[in-house]
Short mmCIF file of C-alpha atoms in Angstrom, two decimals:
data_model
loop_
_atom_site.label_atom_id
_atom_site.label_comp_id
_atom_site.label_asym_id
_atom_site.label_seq_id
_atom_site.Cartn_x
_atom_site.Cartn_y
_atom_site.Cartn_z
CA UNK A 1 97.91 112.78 104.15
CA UNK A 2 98.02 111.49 108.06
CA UNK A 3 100.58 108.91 108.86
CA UNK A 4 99.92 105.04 108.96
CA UNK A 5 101.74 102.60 111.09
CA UNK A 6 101.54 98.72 109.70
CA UNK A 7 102.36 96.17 112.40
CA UNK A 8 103.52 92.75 112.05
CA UNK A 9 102.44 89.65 114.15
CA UNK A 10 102.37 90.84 117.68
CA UNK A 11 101.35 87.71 119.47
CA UNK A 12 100.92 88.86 122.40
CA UNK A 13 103.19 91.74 123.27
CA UNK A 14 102.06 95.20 123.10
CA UNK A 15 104.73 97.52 124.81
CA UNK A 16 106.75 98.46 121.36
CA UNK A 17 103.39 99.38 119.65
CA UNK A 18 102.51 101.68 123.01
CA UNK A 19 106.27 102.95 122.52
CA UNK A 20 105.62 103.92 119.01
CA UNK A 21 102.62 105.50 119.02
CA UNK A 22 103.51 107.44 121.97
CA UNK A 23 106.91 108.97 120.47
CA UNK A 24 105.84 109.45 116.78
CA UNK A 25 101.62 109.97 116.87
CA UNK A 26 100.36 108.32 114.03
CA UNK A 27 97.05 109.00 112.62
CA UNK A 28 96.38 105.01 112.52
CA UNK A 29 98.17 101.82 113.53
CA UNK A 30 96.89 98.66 111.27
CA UNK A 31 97.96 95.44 112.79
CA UNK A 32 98.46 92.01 110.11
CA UNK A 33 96.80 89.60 112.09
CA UNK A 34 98.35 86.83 114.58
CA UNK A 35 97.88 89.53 117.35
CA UNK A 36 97.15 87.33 119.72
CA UNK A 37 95.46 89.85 122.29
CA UNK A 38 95.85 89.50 126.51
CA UNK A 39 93.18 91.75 127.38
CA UNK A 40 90.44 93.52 125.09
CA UNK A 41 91.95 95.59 122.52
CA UNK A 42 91.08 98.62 123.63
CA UNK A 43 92.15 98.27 126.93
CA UNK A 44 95.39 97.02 125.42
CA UNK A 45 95.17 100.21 123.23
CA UNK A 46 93.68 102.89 125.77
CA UNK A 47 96.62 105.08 126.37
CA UNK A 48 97.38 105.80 123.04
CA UNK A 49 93.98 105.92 121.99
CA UNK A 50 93.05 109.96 122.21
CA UNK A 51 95.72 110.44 119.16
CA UNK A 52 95.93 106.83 117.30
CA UNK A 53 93.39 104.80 116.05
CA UNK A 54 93.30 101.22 116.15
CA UNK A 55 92.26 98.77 113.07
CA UNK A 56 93.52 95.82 112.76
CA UNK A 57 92.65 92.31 110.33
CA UNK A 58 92.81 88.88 111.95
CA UNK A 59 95.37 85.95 111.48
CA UNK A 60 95.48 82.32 111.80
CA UNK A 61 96.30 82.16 115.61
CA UNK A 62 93.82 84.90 116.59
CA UNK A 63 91.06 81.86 116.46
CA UNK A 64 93.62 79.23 119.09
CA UNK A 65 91.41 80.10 122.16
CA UNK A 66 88.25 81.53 122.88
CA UNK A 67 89.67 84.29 125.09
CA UNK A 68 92.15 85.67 122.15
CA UNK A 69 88.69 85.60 119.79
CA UNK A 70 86.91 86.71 122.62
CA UNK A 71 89.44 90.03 123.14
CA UNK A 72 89.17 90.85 119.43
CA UNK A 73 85.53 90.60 118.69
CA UNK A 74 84.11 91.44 121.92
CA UNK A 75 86.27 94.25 122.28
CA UNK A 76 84.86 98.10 121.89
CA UNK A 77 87.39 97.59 118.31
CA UNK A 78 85.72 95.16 117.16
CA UNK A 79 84.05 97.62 114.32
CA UNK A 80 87.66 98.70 113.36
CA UNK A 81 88.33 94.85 111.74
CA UNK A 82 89.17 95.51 108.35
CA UNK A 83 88.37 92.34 107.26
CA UNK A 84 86.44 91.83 104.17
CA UNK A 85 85.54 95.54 103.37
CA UNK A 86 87.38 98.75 102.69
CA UNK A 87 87.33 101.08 105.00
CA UNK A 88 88.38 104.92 105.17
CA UNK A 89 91.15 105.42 107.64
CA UNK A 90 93.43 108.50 107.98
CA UNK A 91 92.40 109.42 104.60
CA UNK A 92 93.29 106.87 103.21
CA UNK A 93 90.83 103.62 101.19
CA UNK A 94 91.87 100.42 103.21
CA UNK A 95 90.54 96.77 102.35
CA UNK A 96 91.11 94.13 104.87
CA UNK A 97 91.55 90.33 104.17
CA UNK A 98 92.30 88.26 107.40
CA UNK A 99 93.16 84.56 107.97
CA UNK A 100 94.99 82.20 106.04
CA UNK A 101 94.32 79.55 103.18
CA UNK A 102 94.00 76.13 104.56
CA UNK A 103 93.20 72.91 102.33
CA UNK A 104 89.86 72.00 103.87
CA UNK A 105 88.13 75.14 103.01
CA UNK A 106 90.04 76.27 100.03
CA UNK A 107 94.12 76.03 99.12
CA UNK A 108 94.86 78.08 95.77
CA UNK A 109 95.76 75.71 92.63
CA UNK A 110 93.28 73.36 94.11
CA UNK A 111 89.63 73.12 93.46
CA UNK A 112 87.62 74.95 96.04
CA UNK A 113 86.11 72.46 98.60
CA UNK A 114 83.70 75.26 100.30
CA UNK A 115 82.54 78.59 98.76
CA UNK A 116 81.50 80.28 102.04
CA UNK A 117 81.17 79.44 105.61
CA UNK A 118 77.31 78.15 105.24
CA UNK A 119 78.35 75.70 102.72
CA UNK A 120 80.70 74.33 105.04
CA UNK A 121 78.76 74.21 107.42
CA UNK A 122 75.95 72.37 105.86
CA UNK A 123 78.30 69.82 105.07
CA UNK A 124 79.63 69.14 108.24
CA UNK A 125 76.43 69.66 110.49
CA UNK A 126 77.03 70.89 113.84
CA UNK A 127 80.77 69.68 114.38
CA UNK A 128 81.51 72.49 111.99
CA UNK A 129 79.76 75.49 114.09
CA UNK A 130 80.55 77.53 117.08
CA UNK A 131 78.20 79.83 118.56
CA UNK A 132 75.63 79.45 115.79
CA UNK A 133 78.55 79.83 112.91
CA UNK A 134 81.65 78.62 111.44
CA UNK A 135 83.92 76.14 113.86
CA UNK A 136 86.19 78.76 115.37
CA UNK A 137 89.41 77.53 113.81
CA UNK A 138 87.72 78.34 110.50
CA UNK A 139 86.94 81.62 111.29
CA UNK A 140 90.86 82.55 110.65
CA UNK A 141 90.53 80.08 106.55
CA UNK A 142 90.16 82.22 104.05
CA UNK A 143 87.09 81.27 101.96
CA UNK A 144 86.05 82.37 98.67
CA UNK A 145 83.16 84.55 99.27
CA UNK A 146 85.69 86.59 101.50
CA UNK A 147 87.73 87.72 98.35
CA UNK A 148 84.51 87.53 96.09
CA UNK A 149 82.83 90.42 98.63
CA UNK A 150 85.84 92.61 97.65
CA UNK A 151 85.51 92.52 94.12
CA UNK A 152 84.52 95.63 92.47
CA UNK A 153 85.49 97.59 95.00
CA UNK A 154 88.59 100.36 94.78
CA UNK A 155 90.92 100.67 97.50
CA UNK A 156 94.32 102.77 97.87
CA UNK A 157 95.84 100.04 100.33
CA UNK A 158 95.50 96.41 100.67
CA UNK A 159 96.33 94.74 103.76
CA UNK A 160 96.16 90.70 104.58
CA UNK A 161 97.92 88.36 107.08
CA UNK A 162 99.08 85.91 103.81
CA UNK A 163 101.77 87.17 101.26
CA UNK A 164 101.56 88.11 97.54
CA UNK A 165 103.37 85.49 95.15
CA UNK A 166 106.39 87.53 95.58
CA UNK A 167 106.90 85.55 99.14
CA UNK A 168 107.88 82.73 98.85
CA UNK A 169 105.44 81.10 100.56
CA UNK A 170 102.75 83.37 99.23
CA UNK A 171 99.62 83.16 96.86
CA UNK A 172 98.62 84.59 93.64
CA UNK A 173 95.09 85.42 94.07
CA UNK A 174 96.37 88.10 96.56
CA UNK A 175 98.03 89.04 93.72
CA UNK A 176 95.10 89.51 91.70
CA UNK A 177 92.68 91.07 94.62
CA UNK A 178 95.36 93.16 94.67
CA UNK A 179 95.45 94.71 90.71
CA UNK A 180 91.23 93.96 90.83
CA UNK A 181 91.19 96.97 93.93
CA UNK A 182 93.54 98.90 91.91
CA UNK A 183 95.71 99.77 95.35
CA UNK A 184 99.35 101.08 94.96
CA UNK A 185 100.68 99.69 98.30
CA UNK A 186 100.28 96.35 100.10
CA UNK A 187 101.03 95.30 103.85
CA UNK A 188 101.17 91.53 104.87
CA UNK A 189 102.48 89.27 108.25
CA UNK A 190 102.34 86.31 109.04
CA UNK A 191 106.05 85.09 108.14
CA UNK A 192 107.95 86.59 110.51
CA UNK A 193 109.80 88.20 107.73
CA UNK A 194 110.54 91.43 106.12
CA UNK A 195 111.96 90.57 102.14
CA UNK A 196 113.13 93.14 99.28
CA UNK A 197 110.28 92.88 96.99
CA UNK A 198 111.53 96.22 94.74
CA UNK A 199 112.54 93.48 91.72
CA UNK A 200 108.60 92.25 91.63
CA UNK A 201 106.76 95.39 91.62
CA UNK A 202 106.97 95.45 87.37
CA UNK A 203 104.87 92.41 87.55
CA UNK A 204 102.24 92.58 90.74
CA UNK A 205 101.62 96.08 89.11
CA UNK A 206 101.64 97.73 93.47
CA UNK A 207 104.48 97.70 95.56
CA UNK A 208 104.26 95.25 98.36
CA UNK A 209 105.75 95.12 101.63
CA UNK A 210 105.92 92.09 104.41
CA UNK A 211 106.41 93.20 107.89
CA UNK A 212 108.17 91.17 110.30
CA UNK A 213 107.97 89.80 113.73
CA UNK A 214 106.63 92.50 115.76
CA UNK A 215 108.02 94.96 113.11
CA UNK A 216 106.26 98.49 112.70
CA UNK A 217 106.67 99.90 109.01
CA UNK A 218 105.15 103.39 107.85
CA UNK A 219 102.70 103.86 104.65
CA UNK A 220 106.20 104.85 102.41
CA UNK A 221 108.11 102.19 103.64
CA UNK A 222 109.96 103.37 106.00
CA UNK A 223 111.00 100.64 108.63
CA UNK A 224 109.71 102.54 112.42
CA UNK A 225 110.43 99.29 113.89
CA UNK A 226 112.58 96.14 112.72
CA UNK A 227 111.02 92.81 113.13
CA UNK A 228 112.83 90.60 116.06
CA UNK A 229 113.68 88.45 113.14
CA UNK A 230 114.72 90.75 110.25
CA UNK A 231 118.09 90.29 110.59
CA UNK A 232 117.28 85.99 110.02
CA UNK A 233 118.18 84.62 106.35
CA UNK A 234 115.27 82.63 105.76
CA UNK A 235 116.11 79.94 103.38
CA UNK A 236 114.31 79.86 99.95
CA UNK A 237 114.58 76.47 97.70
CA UNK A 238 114.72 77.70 94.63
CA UNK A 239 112.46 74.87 92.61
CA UNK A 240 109.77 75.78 94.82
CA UNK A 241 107.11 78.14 92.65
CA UNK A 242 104.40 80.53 94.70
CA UNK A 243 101.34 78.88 96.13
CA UNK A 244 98.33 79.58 93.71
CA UNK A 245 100.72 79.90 90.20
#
């Protein structure tokens, strides 16, 4: 099988990824969302481009401005999001969930407020749309019809911007999209972090990984790149249970 690179939160800087895929020629690099992109992503990605494709998912700050949406989904990669389907990339069965979980759409071990972006936006009338859909901010919420699409479906990899329950800070339905797509392997950003996870596998039934700051890891593991912030002891508080439980 080809090689896959799995990059945590760029936002904004590009020149390590460039690096990377210049010195080691992966088949794929999959960035976790928060990417935060200065120019379209291909132009960001053209010299690399003739030996590395680029897919990538979206995360919460990828929806702060209309020119970082605008560099994403207007871009000539736009049909490389991963979001919401499964894909086949380098071989390999990828599914793709983007964004985050935010309280006015729907917040895990709370009752779901809105089962899809229509809904919400038939409750909120046109203060909830942008360019005849969702508000923009919402287009980084996770909603329940994005995990619902995904059901059914097999994958060999799962990758999403939020964090299995074995994060501290993460959620247990990404648990069980997870075990529902029968994957083996799991990628996730968004905090900045990269944790040992080896004592949870028994339970999520895959092996999960969180890639830090900027970090580059490859499809066994292997750490290409440490995140800026790897080396950081995040403090846990130890009465706090997983999101979702």
């Amino acid at each position: 099988m080809s090689t896959l690179f799995f990059c945590g939160d760029t936002h904004g800087q590009f020149d390590h990824l460039i690096e990377a895929a210049r010195l080691h020629k992966p088949a794929a690099m999959i960035l976790l969302g928060d990417i935060q992109a200065t120019a379209p992503l291909h132009e960001i990605f053209a010299p690399v481009m003739e030996h590395t494709e680029i897919w990538f998912i979206h995360g919460n700050h990828d929806t702060d401005s209309v020119a970082q949406y605008d560099h994403l989904y207007n871009s000539s990669l736009a049909s490389n999001n991963l979001h919401g389907r499964v894909c086949e990339v380098a071989g390999y069965r990828i599914a793709g969930l983007g964004g985050i979980f935010r309280g006015q759409i729907w917040m895990p071990g709370q009752a779901q407020r809105f089962f899809d972006p229509p809904s919400y936006m038939a409750a909120g009338g046109r203060g909830n749309q942008w360019r005849t859909g969702v508000s923009r901010k919402h287009r980084s919420s996770i909603f329940p019809s994005d995990i619902a699409g995904l059901q059914g479906q097999k994958a060999d990899i799962l990758v999403t911007h939020e964090a299995p329950s074995c994060h501290p800070h993460g959620f247990v339905p990404i648990d069980h999209l997870a075990r529902q797509l029968k994957v083996s392997v799991s990628f996730h950003g968004h905090h900045h972090d990269r944790r040992d996870y080896s004592r949870d596998v028994p339970r999520l039934g895959f092996q999960p990984f969180g890639v830090g700051l900027r970090g580059i890891t490859a499809l066994n593991g292997e750490v290409i790149r440490p995140g800026d912030m790897d080396h950081v002891e995040f403090p846990v508080d130890p009465r706090r249970r997983p999101r979702g439980v």
